[in-house]
Amino acid sequence: MKTIIVDDEESAVKVFLNEADKIPELEIVATFRNGIDALRYIEKNDIDLAVLDVNLDDTDGILLGNKIRNYIPDIMLIYITGYEDYAMDAIRLHAAAYLIKPYSTEELGYAVESARLLSKRKNKRIFARTFGHFDLFIDDKPIMFKSAKAKELLALLIDRQGGTVTTDQIIGTLWENRPNDVSTQNLCSKVGKTLEKELKYHGAGEILVSSRGVRRVDTDKFDCDLYNLLDGSKNAADSYIGEYMVEYSWAESRMALLEKYINL
C-alpha cells in the first residue's frame, strides 16, 4: 500500500519507519512535517494510506483527514497520537485505526491489515455471498439471475477460488446424472454463454474469464466472504454460522473444510 506519513515530530516518524520496515504491505512513499505539503503531494499522486498525527503544528489531523478525502475519497486513514481525546472523531471519519503512542509492531501490523481489508472492500462494487445461500451483489443489490443453472455455474467457479474449471469438470458437478455426451456439452456451453450475458447485462462481466472450454473467475475483481475468511478476516469468521451455498449439494465438502478451518 502506497503510504504517506504526516507528523511534525521527527522522533515519531523515525519510530514509525522502523516499525514499518517489518510490515511488507507498507510502501512509504513520502513523509511530511505539515499538512500543507502533504496536501500538495496528494493533489498530484495516488496514495492508498495516510498515517496522520492528530496534533500538527499547522492544522488539526482530523481536519487534514477530511481534506485528504476530498482528493482521494477511498484513501485509508490511520491516526497515531499520544492522546485518546480524538478517538471518536477518528471513528466518525471512518479511520481504519487509531493507535496510541507508544505502539507495538503487532498493533501497527493489525492497523495496516485493517486498512488493507477495508480498502479491498471499498474499491469493489461486486460482492459474492457464499455463507448461507449464494448470491452476487452489485452496489449492495442482488443480481436476479434468469437462469438458475447459470447462477450455479458462477457459484462453482467462485468456490474454486479463481482456479480453472474445464467443461468436463462443470458437467461432472452440475449434471452429475447426465452422460458427458455432445448434447450435455452443448448444454454446458449454452449455460456458460448465458452466464456471460447475464453478468455483462448487470455490469459485472469482468469477473468471468473464459477460453476454449475453460472458465474461471478473476478474484481481484470482486469481494467474497469465503475469500475474506480464508485470508484470516475475523469479521468473515464471525459471519459464518455453519452454512455454505446450502442450495448446492456439491458444496457440502467445502462446508466440512470450513468447519475445520474455523476450529483450528
mmCIF file of C-alpha atoms in Angstrom, residues 75-205:
data_model
loop_
_atom_site.group_PDB
_atom_site.id
_atom_site.type_symbol
_atom_site.label_atom_id
_atom_site.label_comp_id
_atom_site.label_asym_id
_atom_site.label_seq_id
_atom_site.Cartn_x
_atom_site.Cartn_y
_atom_site.Cartn_z
ATOM 1 C CA ILE A 75 -7.965 6.578 0.893
ATOM 2 C CA MET A 76 -7.443 4.740 4.179
ATOM 3 C CA LEU A 77 -6.514 6.756 7.272
ATOM 4 C CA ILE A 78 -4.594 5.656 10.352
ATOM 5 C CA TYR A 79 -4.239 8.085 13.263
ATOM 6 C CA ILE A 80 -1.267 7.862 15.614
ATOM 7 C CA THR A 81 -1.191 10.114 18.673
ATOM 8 C CA GLY A 82 -0.306 10.343 22.324
ATOM 9 C CA TYR A 83 -3.880 11.195 23.283
ATOM 10 C CA GLU A 84 -7.193 9.338 23.325
ATOM 11 C CA ASP A 85 -9.310 12.514 23.174
ATOM 12 C CA TYR A 86 -9.820 12.434 19.410
ATOM 13 C CA ALA A 87 -10.639 8.736 19.027
ATOM 14 C CA MET A 88 -14.355 9.342 18.482
ATOM 15 C CA ASP A 89 -13.612 11.969 15.811
ATOM 16 C CA ALA A 90 -11.407 9.454 14.006
ATOM 17 C CA ILE A 91 -14.158 6.844 14.200
ATOM 18 C CA ARG A 92 -16.639 9.290 12.687
ATOM 19 C CA LEU A 93 -14.193 9.817 9.835
ATOM 20 C CA HIS A 94 -14.151 6.009 9.335
ATOM 21 C CA ALA A 95 -10.446 5.785 10.025
ATOM 22 C CA ALA A 96 -9.025 2.286 9.727
ATOM 23 C CA ALA A 97 -7.300 2.538 13.114
ATOM 24 C CA TYR A 98 -6.390 4.871 15.979
ATOM 25 C CA LEU A 99 -3.098 3.996 17.681
ATOM 26 C CA ILE A 100 -1.868 5.436 20.969
ATOM 27 C CA LYS A 101 1.874 6.042 21.374
ATOM 28 C CA PRO A 102 3.870 4.020 22.180
ATOM 29 C CA TYR A 103 2.555 1.194 19.979
ATOM 30 C CA SER A 104 3.982 -2.211 19.134
ATOM 31 C CA THR A 105 4.809 -3.760 15.761
ATOM 32 C CA GLU A 106 1.868 -6.106 16.286
ATOM 33 C CA GLU A 107 -0.522 -3.202 16.878
ATOM 34 C CA LEU A 108 0.735 -1.384 13.787
ATOM 35 C CA GLY A 109 0.503 -4.574 11.748
ATOM 36 C CA TYR A 110 -3.101 -5.067 12.838
ATOM 37 C CA ALA A 111 -3.912 -1.468 11.896
ATOM 38 C CA VAL A 112 -2.362 -1.885 8.452
ATOM 39 C CA GLU A 113 -4.218 -5.160 7.877
ATOM 40 C CA SER A 114 -7.490 -3.468 8.869
ATOM 41 C CA ALA A 115 -6.758 -0.711 6.356
ATOM 42 C CA ARG A 116 -5.934 -3.257 3.645
ATOM 43 C CA LEU A 117 -9.166 -5.191 4.157
ATOM 44 C CA LEU A 118 -11.260 -2.019 4.306
ATOM 45 C CA SER A 119 -9.614 -0.735 1.130
ATOM 46 C CA LYS A 120 -10.277 -4.032 -0.591
ATOM 47 C CA ARG A 121 -13.952 -3.902 0.256
ATOM 48 C CA LYS A 122 -14.376 -0.221 -0.606
ATOM 49 C CA ASN A 123 -12.783 -0.492 -4.023
ATOM 50 C CA LYS A 124 -15.001 -3.344 -5.198
ATOM 51 C CA ARG A 125 -18.627 -2.895 -6.177
ATOM 52 C CA ILE A 126 -19.212 -6.620 -6.565
ATOM 53 C CA PHE A 127 -19.653 -8.937 -3.596
ATOM 54 C CA ALA A 128 -20.220 -12.699 -3.643
ATOM 55 C CA ARG A 129 -22.004 -14.080 -0.591
ATOM 56 C CA THR A 130 -21.367 -17.783 -0.087
ATOM 57 C CA PHE A 131 -22.302 -18.202 3.576
ATOM 58 C CA GLY A 132 -25.871 -19.449 3.749
ATOM 59 C CA HIS A 133 -27.455 -19.064 0.303
ATOM 60 C CA PHE A 134 -25.320 -17.985 -2.638
ATOM 61 C CA ASP A 135 -25.908 -14.556 -4.146
ATOM 62 C CA LEU A 136 -23.967 -11.971 -6.142
ATOM 63 C CA PHE A 137 -24.404 -8.321 -5.197
ATOM 64 C CA ILE A 138 -23.565 -5.187 -7.173
ATOM 65 C CA ASP A 139 -23.632 -1.952 -5.191
ATOM 66 C CA ASP A 140 -25.350 -3.896 -2.378
ATOM 67 C CA LYS A 141 -28.185 -5.082 -4.669
ATOM 68 C CA PRO A 142 -28.519 -8.805 -5.541
ATOM 69 C CA ILE A 143 -28.494 -9.890 -9.176
ATOM 70 C CA MET A 144 -31.756 -11.617 -10.103
ATOM 71 C CA PHE A 145 -30.437 -14.381 -12.362
ATOM 72 C CA LYS A 146 -32.881 -15.553 -15.039
ATOM 73 C CA SER A 147 -31.067 -18.888 -15.338
ATOM 74 C CA ALA A 148 -30.671 -20.893 -12.130
ATOM 75 C CA LYS A 149 -28.061 -23.091 -13.817
ATOM 76 C CA ALA A 150 -26.010 -20.076 -14.877
ATOM 77 C CA LYS A 151 -26.066 -18.885 -11.276
ATOM 78 C CA GLU A 152 -24.944 -22.328 -10.100
ATOM 79 C CA LEU A 153 -22.087 -22.288 -12.594
ATOM 80 C CA LEU A 154 -20.932 -18.961 -11.171
ATOM 81 C CA ALA A 155 -21.160 -20.389 -7.653
ATOM 82 C CA LEU A 156 -18.959 -23.311 -8.704
ATOM 83 C CA LEU A 157 -16.340 -21.001 -10.227
ATOM 84 C CA ILE A 158 -16.292 -18.812 -7.119
ATOM 85 C CA ASP A 159 -15.928 -21.912 -4.950
ATOM 86 C CA ARG A 160 -12.805 -22.836 -6.953
ATOM 87 C CA GLN A 161 -11.234 -19.511 -5.871
ATOM 88 C CA GLY A 162 -10.041 -18.433 -9.313
ATOM 89 C CA GLY A 163 -8.787 -21.824 -10.380
ATOM 90 C CA THR A 164 -9.606 -23.010 -13.896
ATOM 91 C CA VAL A 165 -12.581 -25.315 -14.388
ATOM 92 C CA THR A 166 -12.952 -27.430 -17.534
ATOM 93 C CA THR A 167 -16.140 -28.342 -19.348
ATOM 94 C CA ASP A 168 -15.806 -31.923 -18.125
ATOM 95 C CA GLN A 169 -15.486 -30.762 -14.523
ATOM 96 C CA ILE A 170 -18.508 -28.488 -14.877
ATOM 97 C CA ILE A 171 -20.606 -31.291 -16.339
ATOM 98 C CA GLY A 172 -19.488 -33.722 -13.644
ATOM 99 C CA THR A 173 -20.625 -31.267 -10.970
ATOM 100 C CA LEU A 174 -23.707 -29.539 -12.376
ATOM 101 C CA TRP A 175 -25.076 -32.501 -14.366
ATOM 102 C CA GLU A 176 -23.664 -35.476 -12.469
ATOM 103 C CA ASN A 177 -26.558 -37.734 -13.507
ATOM 104 C CA ARG A 178 -26.281 -36.990 -17.228
ATOM 105 C CA PRO A 179 -23.873 -38.636 -19.658
ATOM 106 C CA ASN A 180 -20.981 -36.461 -20.809
ATOM 107 C CA ASP A 181 -22.033 -36.540 -24.438
ATOM 108 C CA VAL A 182 -22.385 -33.948 -27.203
ATOM 109 C CA SER A 183 -25.849 -32.947 -26.010
ATOM 110 C CA THR A 184 -24.683 -32.244 -22.452
ATOM 111 C CA GLN A 185 -21.583 -30.443 -23.690
ATOM 112 C CA ASN A 186 -23.752 -28.192 -25.861
ATOM 113 C CA LEU A 187 -25.990 -27.546 -22.854
ATOM 114 C CA CYS A 188 -22.942 -26.638 -20.755
ATOM 115 C CA SER A 189 -21.736 -24.245 -23.456
ATOM 116 C CA LYS A 190 -25.177 -22.621 -23.616
ATOM 117 C CA VAL A 191 -25.282 -22.122 -19.847
ATOM 118 C CA GLY A 192 -21.778 -20.614 -19.959
ATOM 119 C CA LYS A 193 -22.817 -18.119 -22.621
ATOM 120 C CA THR A 194 -25.965 -17.297 -20.661
ATOM 121 C CA LEU A 195 -23.858 -16.562 -17.595
ATOM 122 C CA GLU A 196 -21.612 -14.265 -19.630
ATOM 123 C CA LYS A 197 -24.636 -12.361 -20.971
ATOM 124 C CA GLU A 198 -26.259 -12.007 -17.556
ATOM 125 C CA LEU A 199 -23.096 -10.739 -15.921
ATOM 126 C CA LYS A 200 -22.431 -8.257 -18.732
ATOM 127 C CA TYR A 201 -26.025 -7.048 -18.564
ATOM 128 C CA HIS A 202 -25.598 -6.252 -14.880
ATOM 129 C CA GLY A 203 -22.177 -4.650 -15.352
ATOM 130 C CA ALA A 204 -20.178 -7.493 -13.819
ATOM 131 C CA GLY A 205 -18.782 -9.153 -16.933
#
